[in-house]
Coordinates of C-alpha atoms in Angstrom, one line a residue:
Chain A
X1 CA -87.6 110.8 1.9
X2 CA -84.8 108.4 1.5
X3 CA -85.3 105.4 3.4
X4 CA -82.4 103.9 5.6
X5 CA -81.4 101.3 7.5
X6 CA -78.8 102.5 9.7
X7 CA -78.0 104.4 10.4
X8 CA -80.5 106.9 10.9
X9 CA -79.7 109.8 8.7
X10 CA -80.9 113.5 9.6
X11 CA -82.5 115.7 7.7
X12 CA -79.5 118.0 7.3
X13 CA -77.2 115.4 5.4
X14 CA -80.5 113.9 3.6
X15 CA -81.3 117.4 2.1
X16 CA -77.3 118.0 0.7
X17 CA -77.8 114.5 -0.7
X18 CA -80.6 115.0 -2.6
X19 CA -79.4 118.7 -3.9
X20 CA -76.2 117.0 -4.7
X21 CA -75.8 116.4 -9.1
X22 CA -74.3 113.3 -9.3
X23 CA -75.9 109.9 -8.1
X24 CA -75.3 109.0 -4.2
X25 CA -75.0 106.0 -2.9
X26 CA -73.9 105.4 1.0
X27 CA -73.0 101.5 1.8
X28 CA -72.6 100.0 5.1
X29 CA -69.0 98.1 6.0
X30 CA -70.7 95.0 4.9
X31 CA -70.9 96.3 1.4
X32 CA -74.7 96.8 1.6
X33 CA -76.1 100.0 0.6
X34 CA -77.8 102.0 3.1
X35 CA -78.8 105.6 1.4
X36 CA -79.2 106.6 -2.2
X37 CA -80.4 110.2 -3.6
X38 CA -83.1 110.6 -6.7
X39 CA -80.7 110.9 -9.0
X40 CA -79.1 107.5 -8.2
X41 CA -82.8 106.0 -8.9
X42 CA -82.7 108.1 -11.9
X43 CA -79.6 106.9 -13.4
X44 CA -79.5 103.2 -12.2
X45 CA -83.2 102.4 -13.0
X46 CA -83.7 101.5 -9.5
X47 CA -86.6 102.6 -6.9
X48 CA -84.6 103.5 -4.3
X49 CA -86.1 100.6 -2.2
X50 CA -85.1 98.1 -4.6
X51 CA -81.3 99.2 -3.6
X52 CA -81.9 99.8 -0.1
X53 CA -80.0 96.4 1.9
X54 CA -78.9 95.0 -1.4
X55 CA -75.0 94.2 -2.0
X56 CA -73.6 97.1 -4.1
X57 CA -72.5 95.1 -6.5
X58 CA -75.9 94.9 -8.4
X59 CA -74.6 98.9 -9.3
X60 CA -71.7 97.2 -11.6
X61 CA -71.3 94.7 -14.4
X62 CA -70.4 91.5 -12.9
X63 CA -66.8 90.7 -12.1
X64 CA -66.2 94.0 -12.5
X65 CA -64.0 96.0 -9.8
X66 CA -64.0 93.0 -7.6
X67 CA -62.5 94.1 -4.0
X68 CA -62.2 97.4 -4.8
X69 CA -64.5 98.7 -2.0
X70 CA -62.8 96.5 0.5
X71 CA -59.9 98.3 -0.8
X72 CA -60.8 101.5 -0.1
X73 CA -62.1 100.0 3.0
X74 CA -58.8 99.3 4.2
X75 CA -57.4 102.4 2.9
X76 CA -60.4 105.0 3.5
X77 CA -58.5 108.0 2.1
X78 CA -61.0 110.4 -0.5
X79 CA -61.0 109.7 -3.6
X80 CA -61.7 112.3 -5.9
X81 CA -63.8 112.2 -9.1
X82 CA -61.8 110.2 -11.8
X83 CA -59.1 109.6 -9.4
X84 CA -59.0 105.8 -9.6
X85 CA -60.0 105.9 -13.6
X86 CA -62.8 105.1 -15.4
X87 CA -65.8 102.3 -14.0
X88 CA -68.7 100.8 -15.2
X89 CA -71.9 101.2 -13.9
X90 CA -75.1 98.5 -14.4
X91 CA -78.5 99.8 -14.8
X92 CA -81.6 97.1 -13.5
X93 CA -82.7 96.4 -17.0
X94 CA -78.4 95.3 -17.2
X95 CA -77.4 97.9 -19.3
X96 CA -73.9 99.5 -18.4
X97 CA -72.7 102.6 -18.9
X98 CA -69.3 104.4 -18.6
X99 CA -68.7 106.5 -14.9
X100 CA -66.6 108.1 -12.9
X101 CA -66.8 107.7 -9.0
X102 CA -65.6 110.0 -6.3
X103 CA -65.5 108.1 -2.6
X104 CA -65.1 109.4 0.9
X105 CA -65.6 107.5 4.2
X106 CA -68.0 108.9 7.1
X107 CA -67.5 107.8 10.4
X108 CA -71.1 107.5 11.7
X109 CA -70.2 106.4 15.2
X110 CA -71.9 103.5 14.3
X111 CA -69.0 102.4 12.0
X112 CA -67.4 103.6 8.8
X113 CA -70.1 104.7 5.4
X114 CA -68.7 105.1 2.4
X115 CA -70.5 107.4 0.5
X116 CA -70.2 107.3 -3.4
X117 CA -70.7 109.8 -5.9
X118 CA -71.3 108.4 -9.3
X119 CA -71.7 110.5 -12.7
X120 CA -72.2 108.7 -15.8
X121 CA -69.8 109.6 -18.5
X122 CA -71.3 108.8 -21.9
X123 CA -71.9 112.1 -23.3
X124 CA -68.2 113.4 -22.3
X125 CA -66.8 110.1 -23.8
X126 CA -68.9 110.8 -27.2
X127 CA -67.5 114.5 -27.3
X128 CA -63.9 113.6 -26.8
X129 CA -64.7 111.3 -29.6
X130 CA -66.4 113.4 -31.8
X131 CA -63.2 116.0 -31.3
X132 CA -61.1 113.0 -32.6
X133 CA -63.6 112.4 -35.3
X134 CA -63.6 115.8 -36.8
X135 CA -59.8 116.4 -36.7
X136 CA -58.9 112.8 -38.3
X137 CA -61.8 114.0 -40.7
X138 CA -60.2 117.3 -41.7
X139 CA -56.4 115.8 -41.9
X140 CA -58.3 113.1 -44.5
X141 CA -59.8 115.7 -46.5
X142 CA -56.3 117.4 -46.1
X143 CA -54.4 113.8 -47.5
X144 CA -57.3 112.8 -50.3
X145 CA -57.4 116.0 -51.5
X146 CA -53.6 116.1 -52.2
X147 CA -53.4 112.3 -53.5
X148 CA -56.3 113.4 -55.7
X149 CA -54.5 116.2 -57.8
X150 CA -52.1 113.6 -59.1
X151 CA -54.7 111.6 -61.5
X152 CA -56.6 114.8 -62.3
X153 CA -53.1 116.7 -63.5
X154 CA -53.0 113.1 -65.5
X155 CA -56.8 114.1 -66.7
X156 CA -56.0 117.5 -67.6
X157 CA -52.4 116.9 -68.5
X158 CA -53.2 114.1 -71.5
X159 CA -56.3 115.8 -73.0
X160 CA -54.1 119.1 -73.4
X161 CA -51.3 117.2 -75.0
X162 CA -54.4 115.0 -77.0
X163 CA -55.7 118.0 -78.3
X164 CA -52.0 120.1 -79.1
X165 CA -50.2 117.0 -80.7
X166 CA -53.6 115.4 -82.3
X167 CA -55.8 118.0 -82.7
X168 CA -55.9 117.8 -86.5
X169 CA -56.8 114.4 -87.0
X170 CA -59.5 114.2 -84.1
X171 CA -61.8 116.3 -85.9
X172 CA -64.3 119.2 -84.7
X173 CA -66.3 116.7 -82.6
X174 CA -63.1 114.9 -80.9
X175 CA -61.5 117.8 -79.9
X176 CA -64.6 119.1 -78.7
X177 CA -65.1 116.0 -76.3
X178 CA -61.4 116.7 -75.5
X179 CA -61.8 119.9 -74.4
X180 CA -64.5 119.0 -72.6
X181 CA -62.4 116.5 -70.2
X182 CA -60.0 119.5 -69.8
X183 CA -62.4 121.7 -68.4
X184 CA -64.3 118.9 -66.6
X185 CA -60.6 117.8 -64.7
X186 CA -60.5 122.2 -64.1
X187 CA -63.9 122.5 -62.2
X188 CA -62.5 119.2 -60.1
X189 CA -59.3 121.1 -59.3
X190 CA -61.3 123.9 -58.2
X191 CA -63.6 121.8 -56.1
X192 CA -60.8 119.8 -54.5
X193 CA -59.2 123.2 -53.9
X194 CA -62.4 124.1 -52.5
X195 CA -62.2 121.0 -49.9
X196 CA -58.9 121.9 -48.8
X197 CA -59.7 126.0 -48.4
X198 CA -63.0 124.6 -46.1
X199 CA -60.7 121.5 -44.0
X200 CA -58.0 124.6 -43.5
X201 CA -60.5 127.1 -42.1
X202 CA -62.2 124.6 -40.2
X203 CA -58.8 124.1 -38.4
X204 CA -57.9 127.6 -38.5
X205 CA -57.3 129.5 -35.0
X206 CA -58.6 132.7 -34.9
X207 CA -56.6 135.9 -34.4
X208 CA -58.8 138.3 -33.7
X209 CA -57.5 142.2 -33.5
X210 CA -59.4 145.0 -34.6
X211 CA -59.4 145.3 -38.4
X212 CA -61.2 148.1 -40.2
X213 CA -63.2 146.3 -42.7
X214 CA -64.6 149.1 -44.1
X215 CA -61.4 150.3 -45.4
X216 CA -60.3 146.5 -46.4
X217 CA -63.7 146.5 -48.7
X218 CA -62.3 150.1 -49.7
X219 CA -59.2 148.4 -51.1
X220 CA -61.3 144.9 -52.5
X221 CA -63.1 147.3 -54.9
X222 CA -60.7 149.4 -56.2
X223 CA -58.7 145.8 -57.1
X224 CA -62.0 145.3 -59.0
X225 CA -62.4 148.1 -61.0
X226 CA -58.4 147.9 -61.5
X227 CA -59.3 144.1 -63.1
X228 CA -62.4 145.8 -65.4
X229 CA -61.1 149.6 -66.0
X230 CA -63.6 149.8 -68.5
X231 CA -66.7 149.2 -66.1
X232 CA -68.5 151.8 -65.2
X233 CA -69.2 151.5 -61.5
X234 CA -70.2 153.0 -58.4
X235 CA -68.9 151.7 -55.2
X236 CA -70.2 153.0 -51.9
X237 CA -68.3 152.2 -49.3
X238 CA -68.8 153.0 -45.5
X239 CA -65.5 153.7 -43.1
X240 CA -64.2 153.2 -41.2
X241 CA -66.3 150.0 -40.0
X242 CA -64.2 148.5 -37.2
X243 CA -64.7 145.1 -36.2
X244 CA -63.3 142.5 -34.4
X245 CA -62.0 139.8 -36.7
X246 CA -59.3 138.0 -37.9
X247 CA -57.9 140.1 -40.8
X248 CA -57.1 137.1 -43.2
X249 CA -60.1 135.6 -42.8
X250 CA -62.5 138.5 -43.3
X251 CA -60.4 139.5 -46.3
X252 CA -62.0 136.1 -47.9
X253 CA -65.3 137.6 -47.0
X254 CA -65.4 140.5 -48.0
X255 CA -64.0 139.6 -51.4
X256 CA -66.5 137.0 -52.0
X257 CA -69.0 139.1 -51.3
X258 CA -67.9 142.6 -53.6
X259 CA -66.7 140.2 -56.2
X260 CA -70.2 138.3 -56.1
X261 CA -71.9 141.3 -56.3
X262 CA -69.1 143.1 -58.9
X263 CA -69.7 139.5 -61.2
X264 CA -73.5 139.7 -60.9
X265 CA -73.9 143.3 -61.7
X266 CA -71.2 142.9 -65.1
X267 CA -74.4 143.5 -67.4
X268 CA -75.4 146.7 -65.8
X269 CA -73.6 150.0 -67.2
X270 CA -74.7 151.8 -63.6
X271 CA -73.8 149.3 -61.4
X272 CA -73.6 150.0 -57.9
X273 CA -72.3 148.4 -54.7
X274 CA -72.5 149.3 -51.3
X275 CA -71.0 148.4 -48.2
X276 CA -72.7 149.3 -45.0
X277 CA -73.7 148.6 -41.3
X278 CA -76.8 148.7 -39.9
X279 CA -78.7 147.6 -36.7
X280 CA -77.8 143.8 -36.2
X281 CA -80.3 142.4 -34.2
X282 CA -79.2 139.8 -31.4
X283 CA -75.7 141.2 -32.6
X284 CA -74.7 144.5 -32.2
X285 CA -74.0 145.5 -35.9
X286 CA -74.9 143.6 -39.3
X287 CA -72.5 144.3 -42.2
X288 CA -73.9 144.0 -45.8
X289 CA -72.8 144.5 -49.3
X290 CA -76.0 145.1 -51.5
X291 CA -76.1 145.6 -55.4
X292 CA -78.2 146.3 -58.3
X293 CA -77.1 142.9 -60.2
X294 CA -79.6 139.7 -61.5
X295 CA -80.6 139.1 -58.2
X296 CA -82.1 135.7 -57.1
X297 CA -85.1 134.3 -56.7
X298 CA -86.1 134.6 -52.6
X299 CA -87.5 130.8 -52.5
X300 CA -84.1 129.5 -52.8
X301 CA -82.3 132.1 -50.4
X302 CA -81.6 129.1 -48.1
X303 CA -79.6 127.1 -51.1
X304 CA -76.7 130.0 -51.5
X305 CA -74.8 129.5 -48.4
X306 CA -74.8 126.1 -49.2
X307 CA -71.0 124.4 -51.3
X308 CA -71.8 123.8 -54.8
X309 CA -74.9 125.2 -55.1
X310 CA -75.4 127.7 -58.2
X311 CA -78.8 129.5 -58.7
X312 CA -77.5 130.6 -62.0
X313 CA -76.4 128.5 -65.4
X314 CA -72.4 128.4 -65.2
X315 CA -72.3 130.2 -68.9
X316 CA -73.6 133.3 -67.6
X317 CA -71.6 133.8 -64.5
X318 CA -68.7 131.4 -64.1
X319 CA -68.2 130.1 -60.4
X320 CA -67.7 127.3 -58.4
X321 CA -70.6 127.6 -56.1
X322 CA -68.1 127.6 -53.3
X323 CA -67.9 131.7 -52.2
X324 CA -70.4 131.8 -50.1
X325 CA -70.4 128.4 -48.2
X326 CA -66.5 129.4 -47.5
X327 CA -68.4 133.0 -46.3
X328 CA -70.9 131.3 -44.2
X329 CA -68.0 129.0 -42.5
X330 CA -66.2 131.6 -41.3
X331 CA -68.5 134.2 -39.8
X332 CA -69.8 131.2 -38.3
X333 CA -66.4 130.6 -37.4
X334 CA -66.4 134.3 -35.7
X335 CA -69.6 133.6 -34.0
X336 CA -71.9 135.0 -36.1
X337 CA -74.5 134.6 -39.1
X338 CA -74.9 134.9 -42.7
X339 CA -78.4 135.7 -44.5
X340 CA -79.2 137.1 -47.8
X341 CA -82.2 139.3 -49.7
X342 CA -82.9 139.9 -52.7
X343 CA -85.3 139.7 -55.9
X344 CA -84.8 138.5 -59.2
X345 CA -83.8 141.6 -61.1
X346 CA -84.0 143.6 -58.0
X347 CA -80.2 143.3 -56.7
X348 CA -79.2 141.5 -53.9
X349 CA -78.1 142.0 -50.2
X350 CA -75.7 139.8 -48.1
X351 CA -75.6 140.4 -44.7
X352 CA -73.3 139.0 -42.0
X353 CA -72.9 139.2 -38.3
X354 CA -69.6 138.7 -36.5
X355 CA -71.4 138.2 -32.3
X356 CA -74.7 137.3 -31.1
X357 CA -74.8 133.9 -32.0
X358 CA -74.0 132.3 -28.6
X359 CA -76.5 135.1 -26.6
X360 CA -79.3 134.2 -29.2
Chain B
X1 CA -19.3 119.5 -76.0
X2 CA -21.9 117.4 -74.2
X3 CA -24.8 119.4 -73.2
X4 CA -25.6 118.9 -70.0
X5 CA -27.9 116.6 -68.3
X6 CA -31.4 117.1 -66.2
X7 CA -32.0 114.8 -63.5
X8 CA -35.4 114.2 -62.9
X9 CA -36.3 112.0 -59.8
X10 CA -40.3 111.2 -59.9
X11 CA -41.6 108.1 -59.5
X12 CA -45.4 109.5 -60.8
X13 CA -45.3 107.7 -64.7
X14 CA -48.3 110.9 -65.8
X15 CA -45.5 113.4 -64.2
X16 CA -42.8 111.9 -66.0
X17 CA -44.2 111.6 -69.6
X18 CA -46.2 115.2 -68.7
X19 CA -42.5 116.6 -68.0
X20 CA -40.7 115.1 -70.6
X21 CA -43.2 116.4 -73.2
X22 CA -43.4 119.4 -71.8
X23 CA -39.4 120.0 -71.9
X24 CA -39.5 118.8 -75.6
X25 CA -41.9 121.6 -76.6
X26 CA -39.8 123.8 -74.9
X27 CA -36.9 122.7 -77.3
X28 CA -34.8 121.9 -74.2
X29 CA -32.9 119.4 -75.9
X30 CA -30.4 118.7 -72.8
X31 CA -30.3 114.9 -72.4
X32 CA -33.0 113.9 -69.2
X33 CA -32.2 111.1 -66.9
X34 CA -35.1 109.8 -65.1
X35 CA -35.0 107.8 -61.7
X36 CA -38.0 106.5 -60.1
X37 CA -37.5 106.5 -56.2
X38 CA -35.2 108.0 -53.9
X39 CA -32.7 105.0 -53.9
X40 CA -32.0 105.4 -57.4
X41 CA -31.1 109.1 -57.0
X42 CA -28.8 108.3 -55.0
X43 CA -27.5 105.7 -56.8
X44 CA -27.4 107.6 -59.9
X45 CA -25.3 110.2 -58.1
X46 CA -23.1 108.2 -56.3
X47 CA -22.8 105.5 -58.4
X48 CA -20.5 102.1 -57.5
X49 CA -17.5 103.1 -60.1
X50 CA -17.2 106.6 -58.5
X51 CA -17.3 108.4 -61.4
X52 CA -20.1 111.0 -60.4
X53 CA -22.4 112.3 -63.1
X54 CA -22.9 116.1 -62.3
X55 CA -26.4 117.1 -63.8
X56 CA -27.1 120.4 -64.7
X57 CA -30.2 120.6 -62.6
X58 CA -31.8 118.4 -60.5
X59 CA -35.8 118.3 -60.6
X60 CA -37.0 116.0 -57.2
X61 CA -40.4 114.7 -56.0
X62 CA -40.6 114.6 -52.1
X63 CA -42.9 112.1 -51.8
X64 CA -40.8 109.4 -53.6
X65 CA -40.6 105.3 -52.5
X66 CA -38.0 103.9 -50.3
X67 CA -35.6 107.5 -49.8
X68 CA -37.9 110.4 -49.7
X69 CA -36.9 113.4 -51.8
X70 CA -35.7 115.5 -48.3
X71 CA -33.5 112.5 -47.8
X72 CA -32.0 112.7 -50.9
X73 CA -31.5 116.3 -51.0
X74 CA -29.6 116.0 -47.4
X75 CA -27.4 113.6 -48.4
X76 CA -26.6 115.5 -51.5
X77 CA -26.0 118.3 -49.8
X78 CA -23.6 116.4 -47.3
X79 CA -21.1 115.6 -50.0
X80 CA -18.7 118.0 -51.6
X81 CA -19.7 116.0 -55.0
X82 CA -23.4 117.3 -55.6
X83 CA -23.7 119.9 -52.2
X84 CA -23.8 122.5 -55.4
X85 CA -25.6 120.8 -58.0
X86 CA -28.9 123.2 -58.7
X87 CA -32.0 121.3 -57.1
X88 CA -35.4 122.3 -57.7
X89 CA -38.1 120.9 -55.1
X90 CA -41.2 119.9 -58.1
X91 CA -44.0 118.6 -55.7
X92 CA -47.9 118.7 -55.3
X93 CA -47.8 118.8 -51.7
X94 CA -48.5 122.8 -50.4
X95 CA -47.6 121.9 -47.0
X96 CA -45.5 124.7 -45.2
X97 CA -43.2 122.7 -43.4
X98 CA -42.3 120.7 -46.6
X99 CA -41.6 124.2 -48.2
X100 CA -39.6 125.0 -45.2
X101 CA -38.0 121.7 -44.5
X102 CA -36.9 122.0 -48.6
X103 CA -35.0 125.7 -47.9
X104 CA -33.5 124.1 -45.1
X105 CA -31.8 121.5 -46.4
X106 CA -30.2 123.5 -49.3
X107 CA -33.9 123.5 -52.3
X108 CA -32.4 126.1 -54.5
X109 CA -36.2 126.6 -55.6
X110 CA -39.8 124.7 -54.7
X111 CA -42.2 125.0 -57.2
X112 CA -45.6 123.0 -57.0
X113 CA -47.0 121.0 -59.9
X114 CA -49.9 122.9 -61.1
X115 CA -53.1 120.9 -62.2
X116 CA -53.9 122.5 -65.0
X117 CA -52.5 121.3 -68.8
X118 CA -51.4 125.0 -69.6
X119 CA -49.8 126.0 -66.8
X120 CA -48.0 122.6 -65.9
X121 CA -46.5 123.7 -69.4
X122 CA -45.3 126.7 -68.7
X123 CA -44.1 126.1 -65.2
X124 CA -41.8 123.4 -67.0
X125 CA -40.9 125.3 -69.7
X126 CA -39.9 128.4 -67.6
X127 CA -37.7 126.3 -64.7
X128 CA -36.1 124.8 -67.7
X129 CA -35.3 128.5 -69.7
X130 CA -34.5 130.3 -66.2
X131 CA -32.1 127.2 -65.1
X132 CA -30.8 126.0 -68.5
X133 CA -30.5 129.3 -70.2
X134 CA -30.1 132.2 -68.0
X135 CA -28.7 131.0 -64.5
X136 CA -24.9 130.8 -64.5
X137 CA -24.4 127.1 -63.7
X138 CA -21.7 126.3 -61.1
X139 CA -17.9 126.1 -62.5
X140 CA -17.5 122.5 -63.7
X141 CA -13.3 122.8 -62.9
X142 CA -14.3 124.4 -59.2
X143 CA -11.0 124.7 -57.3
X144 CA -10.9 121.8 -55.2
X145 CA -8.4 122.7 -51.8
X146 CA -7.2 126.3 -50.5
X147 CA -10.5 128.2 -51.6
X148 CA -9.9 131.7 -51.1
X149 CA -12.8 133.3 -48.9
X150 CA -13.4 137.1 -48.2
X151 CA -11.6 140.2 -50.4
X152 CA -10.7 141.7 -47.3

């Protein structure tokens, strides 16, 4: 029970104080405070009668705010939340902390209470600046990645014209290690590329419509087999598969995923890829594309969503290592989740969801 | 007969030599001015003594010190002199509103600098056989008052 002073406070207005969020704190016309709730104990440090008759400027850093309750004395209007900006609070061990205070007067009949609502600010504070954080972060990826293509087109540029104009005279071995800084500035191109595609996404907005992404896989596979006429392949393909999605977006999906599964089947004379639905779990479908390619060895499942990670030698199938992060960011994006089975030799299954995530 | 000149405004020394050499292997054999910044353009085209030099195709860098490429391009495009003169926007930058902002202010193309050795080349080579070769360049004696407009 919160003890008072004066004036006496009934059980009524003590009960809404206590059920109240934020920190309360009533003070007397002399500036002395006279009621607090568990929550101002809780976020000042305070036993409640440790604040109980003292000044209430042990609540905020020194010097800080001077005169501003005899202001609002003067003036007793409300003052909502935030109205008269940002405060400082001071814990007992001296610590501050950023707040916002709302204040109304009560007349008691035994003179004016203020009563104070305090709610400490930190975490909004850190979000705002986390938002900030994250944009200036994408717009520097945006700006590096652009002053970066100049040296590498340098790179790439003077080892082509090294090995056109000098190739002769730099022997097997030179042009060899020429070559090699040509195809060495390439994969950096493709990585930076790679940066930009991921700081582009990240600030994408989403237009969601109704796409039938069956039929969009439909169209992936037959530019596939167009590419390779001479492949022998089989491509299953459910439609129509509505879903909710932004069209350009799941485009990239999709043909990540039918051209992973097209590049790691290219061995096979009876390949065969599918694309499905079935039963999604906390979502309410799961798409996959499955095939009968290499495979992958299940201990490192959790390394293919990640950038840059290849669970097979370059030589054999060429890639960045970047399909499948850029997959992973945007069904994330759409609020959903990426997983992936398989075996080596046995095929492998990608499957994505575009819901559930926020109800899981 | 003088063949005529390419103007190309970059201030990256890589791009320059890469475009220079690249032109050469093309056997382009027009005469290339180079100016470095945006300034110098401009000074190039409008020079002190009057007497403008009309190139037979502009190529210009955005991002240039002191005047930026836009910059140039508007002011080119301001004065009778050089408002016809072929420009070509040759950038790295992929950013829609410099596309845009280009086409605005009168880019006859925009083209970005690939990374790669080979294609660099061929972009080069191919702005310099479609502009040089088989675009009809603007009439060098272009009748100067009472230009007849519409066949009615």
């Amino acid at each position: 029970m919160p003890t008072s002073l004066a004036p006496p406070a009934d059980a009524t207005f003590v009960a809404l104080l206590e059920a109240v969020p934020d920190a309360m704190v009533c003070i007397a016309a002399d500036g002395r405070v006279v009621l607090v709730n568990a929550e101002a104990e809780r976020l000042f440090g305070y036993k409640r009668e440790e604040l109980i008759g003292q000044p209430v400027e042990i609540l905020v850093p020194e010097g800080s705010r001077a005169g501003y309750l005899a202001g609002f004395l003067a003036d007793p209007r409300h003052r909502p939340m935030g109205a008269d900006g940002p405060f400082a609070g001071r814990r007992h061990d001296a610590s501050t902390f950023p707040a916002e205070i709302s204040l109304s007067a009560i007349d008691t009949g035994a003179g004016i209470m203020v009563t104070a609502a305090i709610r400490d600010i930190t975490a909004q504070l850190r979000l705002g600046e986390l938002e900030h954080s994250s944009q200036s972060l994408d717009s520097f990826i945006y700006s590096v990645s652009h002053d970066l293509r100049a040296p590498l087109r340098a790179l790439s540029g003077y080892s082509g014209a090294l090995l056109e104009d000098y190739g002769e005279s730099l022997g097997e071995e030179g042009r060899e290690y020429a070559e090699r800084i040509v195809a060495a500035s390439e994969q950096m191109a493709r990585l930076i590329d790679y940066l930009v595609q991921v700081s582009r996404i990240s600030r994408a907005e989403l237009h969601l419509e109704p796409v039938d992404i069956g039929e969009e896989a439909a169209r992936i596979a037959a530019e596939l087999q167009s590419g390779e006429p001479d492949r022998s392949a089989r491509f299953v393909i459910a439609r129509p598969v509505l879903a909710l999605a932004d069209r350009r977006l799941i485009r990239t999906v999709l043909e990540n995923l039918l051209g992973n599964a097209w590049k790691f089947t290219s061995g096979r004379d009876d390949t065969t890829i599918e694309f499905g639905t079935a039963p999604g779990g906390d979502a309410s479908v799961c798409y996959y594309v499955r095939d009968n390619g290499v495979g992958f060895d299940p201990q490192y499942s959790g390394k293919l969503f990640q950038p840059f990670q290849r669970l097979h030698p370059a030589h054999d199938f060429p890639g960045t290592g970047t399909g499948l992060a850029t997959v992973r960011q945007i069904v994330e994006l759409h609020g959903g989740r990426t997983w992936a089975e398989g075996a080596v030799g046995a095929g492998a299954t990608f499957c994505f969801t575009l819901d559930g995530k926020e109800s899981a | 007969v003088t063949t005529p000149t390419i103007l190309l405004v970059e201030d990256n020394p890589d791009d320059e030599a890469l475009t220079l050499r690249a032109f050469k292997r093309s056997n382009i054999r027009n005469e290339i001015a180079v100016v470095r910044d945006g300034a110098e353009a401009l000074t190039y085209l409008f020079p002190d003594d009057g007497d403008t030099p009309c190139p037979a195709l502009i190529l210009l860098d955005l991002n240039l010190p002191k005047i930026g490429g836009l910059e140039v391009l508007r002011r080119m495009r301001a004065d009778a002199r050089t408002a016809l003169i072929p420009v070509v926007v040759l950038t790295s930058s992929k950013l829609e509103e410099d596309i845009l902002d280009s086409y605005r202010n009168g880019a006859n193309a925009y083209v970005r600098k690939p990374v790669k050795f080979s294609d660099f080349t061929q972009t080069v080579n191919a702005l310099g056989v479609f502009w040089l070769l088989m675009n009809e360049p603007v009439p060098s004696h272009e009748p100067e008052v009472g230009i007849e407009i519409g066949h009615s």
